[in-house]
mmCIF file of C-alpha atoms in Angstrom:
data_model
loop_
_atom_site.group_PDB
_atom_site.id
_atom_site.type_symbol
_atom_site.label_atom_id
_atom_site.label_comp_id
_atom_site.label_asym_id
_atom_site.label_seq_id
_atom_site.Cartn_x
_atom_site.Cartn_y
_atom_site.Cartn_z
ATOM 1 C CA MET A 1 -0.019 -0.012 -0.019
ATOM 2 C CA ILE A 2 3.067 2.178 0.324
ATOM 3 C CA THR A 3 3.215 2.171 -3.495
ATOM 4 C CA GLU A 4 -0.343 3.502 -3.852
ATOM 5 C CA ILE A 5 0.331 6.260 -1.314
ATOM 6 C CA ILE A 6 3.521 7.386 -3.156
ATOM 7 C CA LYS A 7 1.532 7.384 -6.451
ATOM 8 C CA ILE A 8 -1.234 9.593 -4.898
ATOM 9 C CA ILE A 9 1.508 12.007 -3.555
ATOM 10 C CA GLU A 10 3.099 12.172 -7.024
ATOM 11 C CA GLY A 11 -0.148 12.808 -8.658
ATOM 12 C CA GLY A 12 -0.844 15.628 -6.293
ATOM 13 C CA LEU A 13 2.590 17.271 -6.783
ATOM 14 C CA ASN A 14 2.191 17.007 -10.571
ATOM 15 C CA LYS A 15 -1.318 18.291 -10.432
ATOM 16 C CA ASP A 16 -2.598 15.041 -12.074
ATOM 17 C CA PRO A 17 -6.053 14.522 -10.602
ATOM 18 C CA ASN A 18 -6.700 11.262 -12.680
ATOM 19 C CA LYS A 19 -3.544 9.646 -11.203
ATOM 20 C CA VAL A 20 -4.689 10.679 -7.660
ATOM 21 C CA LEU A 21 -8.195 9.260 -8.172
ATOM 22 C CA ASN A 22 -7.056 6.098 -9.827
ATOM 23 C CA TYR A 23 -4.460 5.126 -7.098
ATOM 24 C CA ALA A 24 -6.823 6.295 -4.348
ATOM 25 C CA LYS A 25 -9.423 3.777 -5.497
ATOM 26 C CA LEU A 26 -6.778 1.081 -5.715
ATOM 27 C CA LEU A 27 -5.686 1.910 -2.209
ATOM 28 C CA ALA A 28 -9.290 1.572 -0.960
ATOM 29 C CA GLU A 29 -9.517 -1.808 -2.632
ATOM 30 C CA ASN A 30 -6.346 -3.051 -1.023
ATOM 31 C CA LEU A 31 -7.357 -1.779 2.411
ATOM 32 C CA GLY A 32 -10.640 -3.502 2.053
ATOM 33 C CA LYS A 33 -8.999 -6.861 1.199
ATOM 34 C CA SER A 34 -6.653 -6.477 4.190
ATOM 35 C CA GLY A 35 -9.631 -6.059 6.517
ATOM 36 C CA ASP A 36 -9.532 -2.317 7.201
ATOM 37 C CA THR A 37 -12.937 -1.599 5.715
ATOM 38 C CA LYS A 38 -13.434 1.517 7.684
ATOM 39 C CA ALA A 39 -10.482 3.286 6.081
ATOM 40 C CA ALA A 40 -11.540 1.913 2.651
ATOM 41 C CA ASP A 41 -15.044 3.247 3.084
ATOM 42 C CA ARG A 42 -13.710 6.715 4.020
ATOM 43 C CA ILE A 43 -11.554 6.900 0.949
ATOM 44 C CA LEU A 44 -14.441 5.766 -1.326
ATOM 45 C CA ARG A 45 -16.826 8.297 0.225
ATOM 46 C CA ALA A 46 -14.250 11.032 -0.445
ATOM 47 C CA LEU A 47 -13.912 9.925 -4.084
ATOM 48 C CA HIS A 48 -17.781 9.753 -4.492
ATOM 49 C CA HIS A 49 -18.009 13.269 -3.006
ATOM 50 C CA LYS A 50 -15.646 14.509 -5.585
ATOM 51 C CA GLN A 51 -17.560 12.631 -8.362
ATOM 52 C CA ALA A 52 -14.512 10.702 -9.406
ATOM 53 C CA GLN A 53 -14.702 8.780 -12.708
ATOM 54 C CA PRO A 54 -14.379 4.966 -12.408
ATOM 55 C CA ILE A 55 -10.785 3.757 -12.675
ATOM 56 C CA TYR A 56 -9.472 3.070 -16.127
ATOM 57 C CA LEU A 57 -12.368 4.915 -17.848
ATOM 58 C CA ASP A 58 -10.897 8.452 -18.227
ATOM 59 C CA GLN A 59 -7.272 9.280 -18.670
ATOM 60 C CA LEU A 60 -6.314 5.723 -19.403
ATOM 61 C CA LEU A 61 -8.384 5.641 -22.569
ATOM 62 C CA VAL A 62 -6.680 8.620 -24.045
ATOM 63 C CA ALA A 63 -3.584 7.037 -25.518
ATOM 64 C CA PRO A 64 -0.481 9.124 -26.420
ATOM 65 C CA VAL A 65 0.204 9.790 -30.096
ATOM 66 C CA ASP A 66 3.232 10.240 -32.234
ATOM 67 C CA GLN A 67 3.750 13.927 -33.104
ATOM 68 C CA GLU A 68 4.619 13.276 -36.714
ATOM 69 C CA THR A 69 1.836 10.749 -37.730
ATOM 70 C CA ARG A 70 -0.772 11.480 -35.048
ATOM 71 C CA MET A 71 -1.129 7.613 -34.569
ATOM 72 C CA ASN A 72 -1.546 6.066 -31.243
ATOM 73 C CA ILE A 73 1.719 4.768 -29.815
ATOM 74 C CA ALA A 74 0.007 2.403 -27.375
ATOM 75 C CA ASP A 75 -2.999 0.046 -27.361
ATOM 76 C CA LEU A 76 -5.005 -0.674 -24.322
ATOM 77 C CA VAL A 77 -6.320 -4.192 -23.321
ATOM 78 C CA ILE A 78 -8.622 -4.357 -20.336
ATOM 79 C CA PRO A 79 -9.084 -7.898 -19.105
ATOM 80 C CA GLN A 80 -12.639 -9.039 -18.362
ATOM 81 C CA PRO A 81 -13.262 -10.866 -15.064
ATOM 82 C CA ASN A 82 -14.930 -13.869 -16.679
ATOM 83 C CA GLN A 83 -12.730 -13.938 -19.675
ATOM 84 C CA ASN A 84 -10.749 -17.150 -20.244
ATOM 85 C CA VAL A 85 -7.213 -16.973 -21.463
ATOM 86 C CA PRO A 86 -6.398 -20.456 -22.809
ATOM 87 C CA ILE A 87 -2.742 -21.224 -22.378
ATOM 88 C CA ILE A 88 -0.566 -24.326 -22.061
ATOM 89 C CA LEU A 89 2.363 -23.971 -19.696
ATOM 90 C CA SER A 90 5.060 -26.474 -18.631
ATOM 91 C CA GLU A 91 5.281 -26.885 -14.780
ATOM 92 C CA SER A 92 8.621 -25.009 -14.801
ATOM 93 C CA LEU A 93 7.241 -22.042 -16.735
ATOM 94 C CA ARG A 94 4.054 -21.903 -14.586
ATOM 95 C CA HIS A 95 6.215 -21.859 -11.444
ATOM 96 C CA LYS A 96 8.269 -19.020 -12.725
ATOM 97 C CA LEU A 97 5.217 -16.887 -13.860
ATOM 98 C CA ASP A 98 3.554 -17.572 -10.427
ATOM 99 C CA GLY A 99 6.634 -16.318 -8.834
ATOM 100 C CA PHE A 100 6.533 -13.103 -10.776
ATOM 101 C CA VAL A 101 2.793 -12.551 -10.032
ATOM 102 C CA GLY A 102 3.431 -13.296 -6.394
ATOM 103 C CA ARG A 103 6.216 -10.791 -6.249
ATOM 104 C CA VAL A 104 3.756 -8.108 -7.456
ATOM 105 C CA GLN A 105 0.816 -9.084 -5.268
ATOM 106 C CA HIS A 106 3.033 -9.225 -2.124
ATOM 107 C CA ARG A 107 5.145 -6.141 -2.713
ATOM 108 C CA ASN A 108 4.516 -4.604 0.627
ATOM 109 C CA GLU A 109 5.491 -7.790 2.561
ATOM 110 C CA LEU A 110 8.664 -8.239 0.506
ATOM 111 C CA GLN A 111 9.586 -4.601 0.980
ATOM 112 C CA ALA A 112 9.090 -5.025 4.793
ATOM 113 C CA VAL A 113 11.797 -7.648 4.973
ATOM 114 C CA GLY A 114 14.199 -5.750 2.670
ATOM 115 C CA ILE A 115 13.494 -7.384 -0.678
ATOM 116 C CA ASP A 116 13.580 -5.287 -3.765
ATOM 117 C CA PRO A 117 9.871 -4.646 -4.595
ATOM 118 C CA GLN A 118 10.507 -3.896 -8.243
ATOM 119 C CA ALA A 119 8.548 -6.037 -10.716
ATOM 120 C CA SER A 120 10.040 -6.250 -14.147
ATOM 121 C CA LEU A 121 9.975 -9.254 -16.399
ATOM 122 C CA LEU A 122 11.909 -10.068 -19.722
ATOM 123 C CA LEU A 123 10.516 -12.789 -21.901
ATOM 124 C CA TYR A 124 12.788 -14.134 -24.650
ATOM 125 C CA GLY A 125 12.672 -17.033 -27.102
ATOM 126 C CA PRO A 126 11.763 -18.056 -30.687
ATOM 127 C CA PRO A 127 8.916 -16.457 -32.501
ATOM 128 C CA GLY A 128 5.396 -17.871 -31.961
ATOM 129 C CA CYS A 129 6.140 -19.549 -28.625
ATOM 130 C CA GLY A 130 3.582 -17.446 -26.699
ATOM 131 C CA LYS A 131 5.457 -14.485 -25.243
ATOM 132 C CA THR A 132 2.749 -11.963 -26.025
ATOM 133 C CA THR A 133 0.114 -14.531 -24.851
ATOM 134 C CA LEU A 134 2.023 -14.746 -21.555
ATOM 135 C CA ALA A 135 1.764 -11.039 -21.088
ATOM 136 C CA HIS A 136 -1.938 -11.118 -21.597
ATOM 137 C CA TYR A 137 -2.151 -14.107 -19.290
ATOM 138 C CA ILE A 138 -0.308 -12.252 -16.459
ATOM 139 C CA ALA A 139 -2.633 -9.210 -17.035
ATOM 140 C CA HIS A 140 -5.703 -11.404 -16.702
ATOM 141 C CA GLN A 141 -4.325 -13.141 -13.575
ATOM 142 C CA MET A 142 -3.806 -9.828 -11.943
ATOM 143 C CA GLN A 143 -6.849 -8.188 -13.444
ATOM 144 C CA LEU A 144 -4.827 -5.187 -14.564
ATOM 145 C CA PRO A 145 -5.071 -3.329 -17.910
ATOM 146 C CA LEU A 146 -2.274 -4.083 -20.310
ATOM 147 C CA VAL A 147 -0.761 -1.060 -22.062
ATOM 148 C CA VAL A 148 0.846 -2.438 -25.224
ATOM 149 C CA ALA A 149 3.466 -0.221 -26.965
ATOM 150 C CA ARG A 150 3.017 0.032 -30.644
ATOM 151 C CA LEU A 151 6.488 -0.284 -32.171
ATOM 152 C CA ASP A 152 5.276 0.588 -35.650
ATOM 153 C CA SER A 153 4.366 4.062 -34.518
ATOM 154 C CA LEU A 154 6.670 4.447 -31.558
ATOM 155 C CA VAL A 155 9.829 4.471 -33.629
ATOM 156 C CA SER A 156 9.554 7.874 -35.565
ATOM 157 C CA SER A 157 11.421 8.945 -38.698
ATOM 158 C CA LEU A 158 12.041 12.342 -37.070
ATOM 159 C CA LEU A 159 15.218 12.639 -35.157
ATOM 160 C CA GLY A 160 14.480 12.935 -31.461
ATOM 161 C CA ASN A 161 10.782 11.936 -31.629
ATOM 162 C CA THR A 162 11.463 8.330 -30.854
ATOM 163 C CA ALA A 163 12.959 9.185 -27.438
ATOM 164 C CA LYS A 164 9.983 11.561 -26.780
ATOM 165 C CA ASN A 165 7.539 8.745 -27.696
ATOM 166 C CA ILE A 166 9.233 6.342 -25.295
ATOM 167 C CA ARG A 167 8.885 9.009 -22.523
ATOM 168 C CA LYS A 168 5.215 9.527 -23.393
ATOM 169 C CA ILE A 169 4.573 5.803 -23.177
ATOM 170 C CA PHE A 170 6.137 5.481 -19.708
ATOM 171 C CA GLU A 171 4.393 8.611 -18.401
ATOM 172 C CA PHE A 172 1.056 7.443 -19.699
ATOM 173 C CA ALA A 173 1.423 3.989 -18.077
ATOM 174 C CA SER A 174 2.475 5.482 -14.746
ATOM 175 C CA ARG A 175 -0.791 7.459 -14.354
ATOM 176 C CA GLN A 176 -2.872 4.408 -13.370
ATOM 177 C CA PRO A 177 -2.387 0.817 -12.145
ATOM 178 C CA CYS A 178 -1.516 -1.235 -15.221
ATOM 179 C CA ILE A 179 1.088 -3.414 -16.863
ATOM 180 C CA LEU A 180 3.247 -1.827 -19.505
ATOM 181 C CA PHE A 181 4.211 -4.372 -22.223
ATOM 182 C CA LEU A 182 7.006 -3.641 -24.663
ATOM 183 C CA ASP A 183 6.804 -6.299 -27.414
ATOM 184 C CA GLU A 184 9.523 -6.697 -30.049
ATOM 185 C CA PHE A 185 11.793 -5.017 -27.454
ATOM 186 C CA ASP A 186 15.001 -5.406 -29.478
ATOM 187 C CA ALA A 187 13.648 -2.725 -31.874
ATOM 188 C CA ILE A 188 14.398 -0.073 -29.265
ATOM 189 C CA ALA A 189 16.813 -1.798 -27.003
ATOM 190 C CA LYS A 190 19.702 -2.778 -29.332
ATOM 191 C CA ALA A 191 23.317 -2.859 -28.154
ATOM 192 C CA ARG A 192 24.844 0.558 -28.242
ATOM 193 C CA ASP A 193 28.099 -0.851 -29.624
ATOM 194 C CA ASP A 194 26.310 -2.013 -32.775
ATOM 195 C CA GLN A 195 28.245 -0.301 -35.575
ATOM 196 C CA HIS A 196 25.310 -0.491 -37.946
ATOM 197 C CA GLU A 197 23.113 1.823 -35.850
ATOM 198 C CA LEU A 198 22.935 5.568 -36.020
ATOM 199 C CA GLY A 199 23.865 7.772 -33.067
ATOM 200 C CA GLU A 200 20.215 8.746 -32.588
ATOM 201 C CA LEU A 201 19.168 5.114 -32.014
ATOM 202 C CA LYS A 202 21.919 4.795 -29.424
ATOM 203 C CA ARG A 203 20.574 7.800 -27.597
ATOM 204 C CA VAL A 204 17.169 6.093 -27.714
ATOM 205 C CA VAL A 205 18.602 3.327 -25.686
ATOM 206 C CA ASN A 206 19.920 5.756 -23.112
ATOM 207 C CA SER A 207 16.469 7.268 -22.865
ATOM 208 C CA LEU A 208 14.957 3.860 -22.511
ATOM 209 C CA LEU A 209 17.123 2.916 -19.658
ATOM 210 C CA GLN A 210 16.492 6.087 -17.742
ATOM 211 C CA ASN A 211 12.682 5.674 -18.160
ATOM 212 C CA ILE A 212 12.885 1.991 -17.075
ATOM 213 C CA ASP A 213 14.762 2.888 -13.957
ATOM 214 C CA GLU A 214 12.154 5.483 -12.942
ATOM 215 C CA TYR A 215 9.203 3.332 -13.923
ATOM 216 C CA VAL A 216 9.945 -0.017 -12.260
ATOM 217 C CA GLU A 217 10.347 1.591 -8.877
ATOM 218 C CA SER A 218 6.653 1.261 -8.313
ATOM 219 C CA ASN A 219 5.126 0.016 -11.635
ATOM 220 C CA ILE A 220 4.958 -3.368 -13.509
ATOM 221 C CA LEU A 221 6.945 -3.760 -16.743
ATOM 222 C CA ILE A 222 7.056 -6.783 -19.192
ATOM 223 C CA ALA A 223 9.187 -6.814 -22.285
ATOM 224 C CA ALA A 224 9.471 -9.537 -24.833
ATOM 225 C CA THR A 225 11.996 -10.180 -27.724
ATOM 226 C CA ASN A 226 12.791 -12.867 -30.331
ATOM 227 C CA HIS A 227 16.359 -11.609 -30.523
ATOM 228 C CA GLU A 228 17.896 -11.493 -27.085
ATOM 229 C CA GLU A 229 21.367 -11.497 -28.598
ATOM 230 C CA LEU A 230 20.730 -7.960 -29.959
ATOM 231 C CA LEU A 231 19.886 -6.475 -26.586
ATOM 232 C CA ASP A 232 22.219 -3.983 -24.881
ATOM 233 C CA LYS A 233 24.026 -5.474 -21.948
ATOM 234 C CA ALA A 234 22.663 -2.810 -19.595
ATOM 235 C CA ILE A 235 19.121 -3.774 -20.526
ATOM 236 C CA TRP A 236 19.427 -7.173 -18.881
ATOM 237 C CA ARG A 237 20.278 -5.671 -15.438
ATOM 238 C CA ARG A 238 16.955 -3.767 -15.495
ATOM 239 C CA PHE A 239 14.762 -6.940 -15.188
ATOM 240 C CA ASN A 240 14.837 -8.877 -11.956
ATOM 241 C CA SER A 241 12.812 -11.702 -13.589
ATOM 242 C CA ILE A 242 14.048 -13.222 -16.903
ATOM 243 C CA ILE A 243 12.236 -16.151 -18.472
ATOM 244 C CA GLU A 244 13.133 -18.071 -21.645
ATOM 245 C CA VAL A 245 10.071 -19.161 -23.405
ATOM 246 C CA ALA A 246 11.033 -22.301 -25.408
ATOM 247 C CA GLN A 247 9.331 -24.436 -27.915
ATOM 248 C CA PRO A 248 6.891 -26.958 -26.452
ATOM 249 C CA GLN A 249 7.984 -30.455 -25.666
ATOM 250 C CA GLU A 250 5.925 -33.552 -26.409
ATOM 251 C CA ALA A 251 3.725 -33.337 -23.381
ATOM 252 C CA GLU A 252 2.806 -29.628 -24.074
ATOM 253 C CA VAL A 253 2.299 -30.486 -27.758
ATOM 254 C CA GLN A 254 -0.421 -33.025 -26.800
ATOM 255 C CA GLN A 255 -2.163 -30.478 -24.643
ATOM 256 C CA LEU A 256 -1.962 -27.942 -27.432
ATOM 257 C CA LEU A 257 -3.520 -30.442 -29.852
ATOM 258 C CA LYS A 258 -6.423 -30.918 -27.378
ATOM 259 C CA LEU A 259 -6.900 -27.265 -27.113
ATOM 260 C CA PHE A 260 -6.689 -26.365 -30.830
ATOM 261 C CA LEU A 261 -8.668 -29.354 -32.066
ATOM 262 C CA SER A 262 -11.535 -29.080 -29.562
ATOM 263 C CA PRO A 263 -13.850 -27.276 -31.936
ATOM 264 C CA MET A 264 -13.923 -30.385 -34.190
ATOM 265 C CA LYS A 265 -14.907 -34.010 -33.653
ATOM 266 C CA LEU A 266 -11.934 -36.417 -34.186
ATOM 267 C CA ASN A 267 -12.221 -39.962 -35.574
ATOM 268 C CA PHE A 268 -9.264 -40.991 -33.449
ATOM 269 C CA GLU A 269 -8.186 -40.546 -29.817
ATOM 270 C CA LEU A 270 -5.348 -38.130 -29.093
ATOM 271 C CA ASP A 271 -4.441 -40.424 -26.274
ATOM 272 C CA SER A 272 -3.403 -43.180 -28.615
ATOM 273 C CA LYS A 273 -0.507 -44.260 -30.865
ATOM 274 C CA LYS A 274 -1.756 -41.885 -33.516
ATOM 275 C CA GLY A 275 -1.889 -38.982 -31.034
ATOM 276 C CA ASP A 276 1.563 -39.818 -29.787
ATOM 277 C CA SER A 277 2.809 -39.948 -33.338
ATOM 278 C CA LEU A 278 1.343 -36.429 -34.122
ATOM 279 C CA ALA A 279 2.853 -35.064 -30.909
ATOM 280 C CA ASP A 280 6.291 -36.431 -31.808
ATOM 281 C CA LEU A 281 5.990 -35.055 -35.306
ATOM 282 C CA LEU A 282 4.990 -31.587 -34.171
ATOM 283 C CA LYS A 283 7.613 -31.432 -31.400
ATOM 284 C CA GLY A 284 9.993 -28.545 -32.150
ATOM 285 C CA ASN A 285 7.301 -26.388 -33.747
ATOM 286 C CA SER A 286 6.026 -23.269 -31.985
ATOM 287 C CA PRO A 287 2.465 -23.127 -30.507
ATOM 288 C CA ALA A 288 1.637 -20.661 -33.327
ATOM 289 C CA ASP A 289 2.674 -23.182 -35.982
ATOM 290 C CA ILE A 290 0.743 -25.922 -34.307
ATOM 291 C CA LYS A 291 -2.333 -23.738 -34.047
ATOM 292 C CA SER A 292 -2.111 -22.852 -37.766
ATOM 293 C CA ILE A 293 -1.724 -26.566 -38.782
ATOM 294 C CA CYS A 294 -4.855 -27.459 -36.643
ATOM 295 C CA GLN A 295 -6.910 -24.627 -37.965
ATOM 296 C CA ASN A 296 -5.997 -25.397 -41.551
ATOM 297 C CA ALA A 297 -7.022 -29.037 -40.998
ATOM 298 C CA ILE A 298 -10.372 -27.978 -39.438
ATOM 299 C CA ALA A 299 -11.058 -25.436 -42.140
ATOM 300 C CA GLN A 300 -10.378 -27.958 -44.912
ATOM 301 C CA SER A 301 -12.521 -30.628 -43.179
ATOM 302 C CA VAL A 302 -15.375 -28.180 -42.969
ATOM 303 C CA LEU A 303 -14.988 -27.194 -46.604
ATOM 304 C CA ASP A 304 -15.018 -30.910 -47.597
ATOM 305 C CA LYS A 305 -18.192 -31.309 -45.442
ATOM 306 C CA LYS A 306 -16.602 -34.076 -43.337
ATOM 307 C CA SER A 307 -18.331 -34.993 -40.067
ATOM 308 C CA SER A 308 -15.018 -35.504 -38.256
ATOM 309 C CA LEU A 309 -11.346 -34.803 -38.589
ATOM 310 C CA THR A 310 -8.913 -37.643 -39.298
ATOM 311 C CA TYR A 311 -5.326 -38.348 -38.374
ATOM 312 C CA ASP A 312 -4.555 -38.352 -42.129
ATOM 313 C CA ASP A 313 -6.060 -34.895 -42.513
ATOM 314 C CA LEU A 314 -3.686 -33.536 -39.922
ATOM 315 C CA LEU A 315 -0.586 -35.138 -41.484
ATOM 316 C CA LEU A 316 -1.561 -33.647 -44.865
ATOM 317 C CA GLN A 317 -1.902 -30.104 -43.409
ATOM 318 C CA PHE A 318 1.487 -30.566 -41.492
ATOM 319 C CA TYR A 319 3.185 -31.351 -44.781
ATOM 320 C CA TYR A 320 1.623 -28.458 -46.659
ATOM 321 C CA TYR A 321 2.528 -26.053 -43.809
ATOM 322 C CA LYS A 322 6.072 -27.095 -43.752
ATOM 323 C CA HIS A 323 6.617 -27.193 -47.514
ATOM 324 C CA HIS A 324 5.406 -23.757 -48.675
ATOM 325 C CA SER A 325 6.746 -24.228 -52.237
ATOM 326 C CA ALA A 326 4.994 -26.703 -54.556
ATOM 327 C CA ALA A 327 6.184 -30.134 -53.354
ATOM 328 C CA SER A 328 6.056 -33.180 -55.666
ATOM 329 C CA SER A 329 3.129 -35.573 -55.153
ATOM 330 C CA GLU A 330 5.615 -38.392 -54.908
ATOM 331 C CA ALA A 331 7.339 -36.865 -51.921
ATOM 332 C CA LEU A 332 4.041 -36.181 -50.259
ATOM 333 C CA MET A 333 2.854 -39.787 -50.855
ATOM 334 C CA GLY A 334 6.136 -41.070 -49.393
ATOM 335 C CA PHE A 335 5.684 -38.851 -46.306
ATOM 336 C CA LEU A 336 2.114 -40.038 -45.673
ATOM 337 C CA SER A 337 3.095 -43.628 -46.134
ATOM 338 C CA SER A 338 5.862 -43.329 -43.644
ATOM 339 C CA TYR A 339 3.315 -42.270 -40.997
ATOM 340 C CA GLY A 340 1.124 -45.395 -41.680
ATOM 341 C CA VAL A 341 -1.388 -43.821 -44.072
ATOM 342 C CA SER A 342 -2.841 -46.612 -46.394
ATOM 343 C CA GLN A 343 -2.563 -46.336 -50.143
ATOM 344 C CA ALA A 344 -6.288 -46.054 -50.435
ATOM 345 C CA ALA A 345 -6.324 -43.244 -47.946
ATOM 346 C CA ILE A 346 -3.526 -41.473 -49.794
ATOM 347 C CA ALA A 347 -5.562 -41.685 -52.933
ATOM 348 C CA ASP A 348 -8.514 -40.164 -51.262
ATOM 349 C CA LEU A 349 -6.636 -37.394 -49.601
ATOM 350 C CA LEU A 350 -4.842 -36.322 -52.731
ATOM 351 C CA ASP A 351 -7.922 -36.802 -54.958
ATOM 352 C CA THR A 352 -6.071 -39.124 -57.300
ATOM 353 C CA SER A 353 -6.571 -42.657 -58.465
ATOM 354 C CA LEU A 354 -5.597 -45.608 -56.428
ATOM 355 C CA ARG A 355 -3.663 -46.985 -59.465
ATOM 356 C CA GLN A 356 -1.429 -43.943 -59.560
ATOM 357 C CA VAL A 357 -0.587 -44.378 -55.928
ATOM 358 C CA ARG A 358 0.094 -48.096 -56.279
ATOM 359 C CA ASN A 359 2.320 -47.376 -59.341
ATOM 360 C CA TYR A 360 4.390 -44.947 -57.172
ATOM 361 C CA PHE A 361 4.975 -47.601 -54.455
ATOM 362 C CA ASN A 362 5.257 -50.575 -56.710
ATOM 363 C CA PRO A 363 6.886 -49.334 -59.970
ATOM 364 C CA LYS A 364 6.982 -51.821 -62.843
ATOM 365 C CA ALA A 365 10.366 -53.343 -63.471
#
């Protein structure tokens, strides 16, 4: 609750009534949860007397814009209490995320025993592995708005504007309880010794570091990158929680298949040899890839007016997804056969004659 009091004082000194009102309501909510309902009621009565607007519905909705393009440089996502965020996590990853959320939720207790209360999280790993989804998941778990920086409009063509935009983002996020999310973080946090970057972009990193230092003292920051090797060394020290989001292993792949295939009836069990074979085949692919393959298979099944989705359908869509250029029908038939698809089923899948398929597997001498 010390954090909320400091924010209220900052808002008063800066003549920012919205910041005062937002954090005063949050303070009342926290006092109520801790059992001090009398103090909570007094704060809420004072807010009602001043006809305060509900939290998140005033200043928070007026996103900052780039001076050059007048485009918003941030998007706002407000989680709904009953909204479900479907996500598949390994036990290790879930434990790390719970640790980060717990650090935020118990800031006062940690600070009382001398633990740094800062809450900053860096997510890194291959594209499509769910870093952005994790940021939304954390926001939902904490029921806090997610302020998402828009890198396409944040980085300006005008010298000096990018640093100004960065400052606007941090100031905007600090006015109310929320989580600031910087996706594609490497675009503004590249190493300052990169010889290919202009001096202006190096100054952007300096500005970014200064803003992070000020912001994380009492706010929540999440950043994500696909290219952690590009980040400036000083950036890493600004995050007290760092998590690698790796590609799913076989157990997670099976859970992803259940999630993504749930809209369609299957003519086989995922908890079977065929399901295990699919999970082994898809291991090493990102959740985004697996989702695309499943959705492509479902879409084609609906277009073909099939009542259920088959193991063969999924194998076919996997092959098409992994071979974007026109692959030979012979290579495709060989692939399907290697995964146990019968010659008759191959002919049906590829809309070709059974004789042509048999000739491929049994060429005449």
